[in-house]
mmCIF file of C-alpha atoms in Angstrom:
data_model
loop_
_atom_site.group_PDB
_atom_site.id
_atom_site.type_symbol
_atom_site.label_atom_id
_atom_site.label_comp_id
_atom_site.label_asym_id
_atom_site.label_seq_id
_atom_site.Cartn_x
_atom_site.Cartn_y
_atom_site.Cartn_z
ATOM 1 C CA GLN A 28 0.000 0.000 0.000
ATOM 2 C CA VAL A 29 1.312 3.428 -0.966
ATOM 3 C CA ARG A 30 0.961 6.456 1.286
ATOM 4 C CA LEU A 31 1.598 10.070 0.412
ATOM 5 C CA VAL A 32 2.014 12.247 3.471
ATOM 6 C CA GLU A 33 1.878 15.989 2.910
ATOM 7 C CA SER A 34 2.987 18.622 5.365
ATOM 8 C CA GLY A 35 3.853 22.293 5.542
ATOM 9 C CA GLY A 36 0.532 23.964 4.877
ATOM 10 C CA GLY A 37 -0.859 26.660 7.115
ATOM 11 C CA LEU A 38 -1.805 30.280 7.476
ATOM 12 C CA VAL A 39 0.547 32.976 6.269
ATOM 13 C CA GLN A 40 0.287 36.668 5.483
ATOM 14 C CA ALA A 41 0.546 37.931 1.928
ATOM 15 C CA GLY A 42 4.180 38.160 0.933
ATOM 16 C CA GLY A 43 5.125 35.308 3.219
ATOM 17 C CA SER A 44 6.580 31.895 2.473
ATOM 18 C CA LEU A 45 5.741 28.264 3.037
ATOM 19 C CA ARG A 46 7.408 25.012 2.125
ATOM 20 C CA LEU A 47 5.273 21.985 1.356
ATOM 21 C CA SER A 48 6.614 18.447 1.589
ATOM 22 C CA CYS A 49 5.181 15.179 0.330
ATOM 23 C CA ALA A 50 6.779 11.880 1.268
ATOM 24 C CA ALA A 51 5.821 8.695 -0.542
ATOM 25 C CA SER A 52 6.096 5.440 1.374
ATOM 26 C CA GLY A 53 5.043 1.844 0.998
ATOM 27 C CA SER A 54 5.290 -0.325 -2.097
ATOM 28 C CA ILE A 55 5.714 2.480 -4.600
ATOM 29 C CA PHE A 56 7.627 1.477 -7.700
ATOM 30 C CA ARG A 57 10.185 4.060 -8.773
ATOM 31 C CA PRO A 58 8.334 7.392 -8.560
ATOM 32 C CA SER A 59 8.528 8.931 -12.014
ATOM 33 C CA VAL A 60 6.699 12.242 -12.033
ATOM 34 C CA MET A 61 5.955 13.988 -8.744
ATOM 35 C CA GLY A 62 3.871 17.099 -8.625
ATOM 36 C CA TRP A 63 1.670 19.531 -6.786
ATOM 37 C CA TYR A 64 -1.861 20.475 -7.684
ATOM 38 C CA ARG A 65 -4.274 22.852 -6.014
ATOM 39 C CA GLN A 66 -8.006 23.107 -5.802
ATOM 40 C CA ALA A 67 -10.390 25.753 -4.575
ATOM 41 C CA PRO A 68 -13.956 24.902 -3.515
ATOM 42 C CA GLY A 69 -16.150 24.372 -6.556
ATOM 43 C CA LYS A 70 -13.259 24.500 -8.968
ATOM 44 C CA GLN A 71 -11.232 21.908 -10.827
ATOM 45 C CA ARG A 72 -7.965 20.685 -9.462
ATOM 46 C CA GLU A 73 -5.142 22.338 -11.387
ATOM 47 C CA LEU A 74 -1.461 21.680 -11.835
ATOM 48 C CA VAL A 75 0.927 23.940 -9.974
ATOM 49 C CA ALA A 76 4.258 22.282 -10.710
ATOM 50 C CA SER A 77 5.736 18.897 -11.521
ATOM 51 C CA ILE A 78 9.164 17.333 -11.634
ATOM 52 C CA THR A 79 10.466 14.188 -13.290
ATOM 53 C CA SER A 80 12.916 11.727 -11.780
ATOM 54 C CA GLY A 81 15.589 13.350 -13.930
ATOM 55 C CA GLY A 82 14.867 16.791 -12.518
ATOM 56 C CA TYR A 83 12.935 18.316 -15.412
ATOM 57 C CA THR A 84 10.407 20.773 -13.997
ATOM 58 C CA ASN A 85 7.178 22.231 -15.251
ATOM 59 C CA VAL A 86 5.769 25.257 -13.413
ATOM 60 C CA VAL A 87 2.580 27.040 -14.374
ATOM 61 C CA ASP A 88 2.845 30.688 -15.353
ATOM 62 C CA SER A 89 0.752 31.979 -12.446
ATOM 63 C CA VAL A 90 3.379 30.890 -9.908
ATOM 64 C CA LYS A 91 6.533 30.989 -12.011
ATOM 65 C CA GLY A 92 9.226 32.970 -10.279
ATOM 66 C CA ARG A 93 7.560 32.484 -6.889
ATOM 67 C CA PHE A 94 7.262 28.699 -6.484
ATOM 68 C CA VAL A 95 10.077 26.196 -6.873
ATOM 69 C CA ILE A 96 9.580 22.438 -7.010
ATOM 70 C CA SER A 97 12.316 20.001 -6.053
ATOM 71 C CA ARG A 98 12.638 16.381 -5.020
ATOM 72 C CA ASP A 99 14.858 14.019 -3.081
ATOM 73 C CA ASN A 100 14.825 10.720 -4.939
ATOM 74 C CA ALA A 101 16.512 8.870 -2.088
ATOM 75 C CA LYS A 102 13.646 9.861 0.214
ATOM 76 C CA ASN A 103 10.833 9.672 -2.385
ATOM 77 C CA THR A 104 9.943 13.182 -1.319
ATOM 78 C CA VAL A 105 8.852 16.196 -3.322
ATOM 79 C CA TYR A 106 8.919 19.777 -2.078
ATOM 80 C CA LEU A 107 7.251 23.006 -3.092
ATOM 81 C CA GLN A 108 8.926 26.168 -1.888
ATOM 82 C CA MET A 109 6.474 29.042 -2.102
ATOM 83 C CA VAL A 110 7.507 32.667 -1.647
ATOM 84 C CA SER A 111 5.772 36.000 -2.191
ATOM 85 C CA LEU A 112 2.471 34.296 -1.492
ATOM 86 C CA LYS A 113 -0.717 36.025 -2.565
ATOM 87 C CA PRO A 114 -4.280 35.657 -1.285
ATOM 88 C CA GLU A 115 -5.185 34.015 -4.579
ATOM 89 C CA ASP A 116 -2.754 31.199 -3.744
ATOM 90 C CA THR A 117 -5.182 30.116 -1.013
ATOM 91 C CA ASP A 118 -6.204 26.552 -1.839
ATOM 92 C CA VAL A 119 -5.899 22.961 -0.790
ATOM 93 C CA TYR A 120 -2.644 21.659 -2.232
ATOM 94 C CA TYR A 121 -2.419 18.015 -3.279
ATOM 95 C CA CYS A 122 0.602 15.898 -3.987
ATOM 96 C CA LYS A 123 0.452 13.532 -6.962
ATOM 97 C CA VAL A 124 2.920 10.801 -7.786
ATOM 98 C CA THR A 125 3.024 8.703 -10.940
ATOM 99 C CA ASP A 126 5.292 5.682 -10.728
ATOM 100 C CA ALA A 127 7.237 3.919 -13.460
ATOM 101 C CA ARG A 128 4.271 1.596 -14.061
ATOM 102 C CA ALA A 129 1.991 4.590 -14.625
ATOM 103 C CA ALA A 130 0.126 4.029 -11.352
ATOM 104 C CA VAL A 131 -1.140 7.327 -9.936
ATOM 105 C CA TYR A 132 -1.326 8.207 -6.266
ATOM 106 C CA TRP A 133 -2.752 11.279 -4.572
ATOM 107 C CA GLY A 134 -2.216 12.731 -1.135
ATOM 108 C CA LYS A 135 -5.073 13.890 1.053
ATOM 109 C CA GLY A 136 -4.196 17.542 0.659
ATOM 110 C CA THR A 137 -2.849 20.309 2.837
ATOM 111 C CA LEU A 138 -4.527 23.673 3.228
ATOM 112 C CA VAL A 139 -2.651 26.859 2.416
ATOM 113 C CA THR A 140 -4.321 30.085 3.499
ATOM 114 C CA VAL A 141 -2.849 33.450 2.580
ATOM 115 C CA SER A 142 -4.326 36.434 4.364
ATOM 116 C CA SER A 143 -4.296 39.917 2.894
#
């Protein structure tokens, strides 16, 4: 059984920073793509950033220059460093991992709230 455990969410003032972590454990087979998505109530879940096992990153334009995704392959952990946070970044952030067999796993989400 695979578990994704997210941490690092919370309440921060606009302009502040947070670092999200997502650790994959259990019988996961070679995590390939690891990423972060976010979802507001009543809206679709959307990609924020992703990173391949080789370190290739994809970051959406709305957070480019403010969010950085990284990973530690030895720990099966992906991080999202968020700076210059804005109220519109308020969402539930979800970790997603796709392994080398194309199996997809999701975390339960961590809430990020940015106050103005």
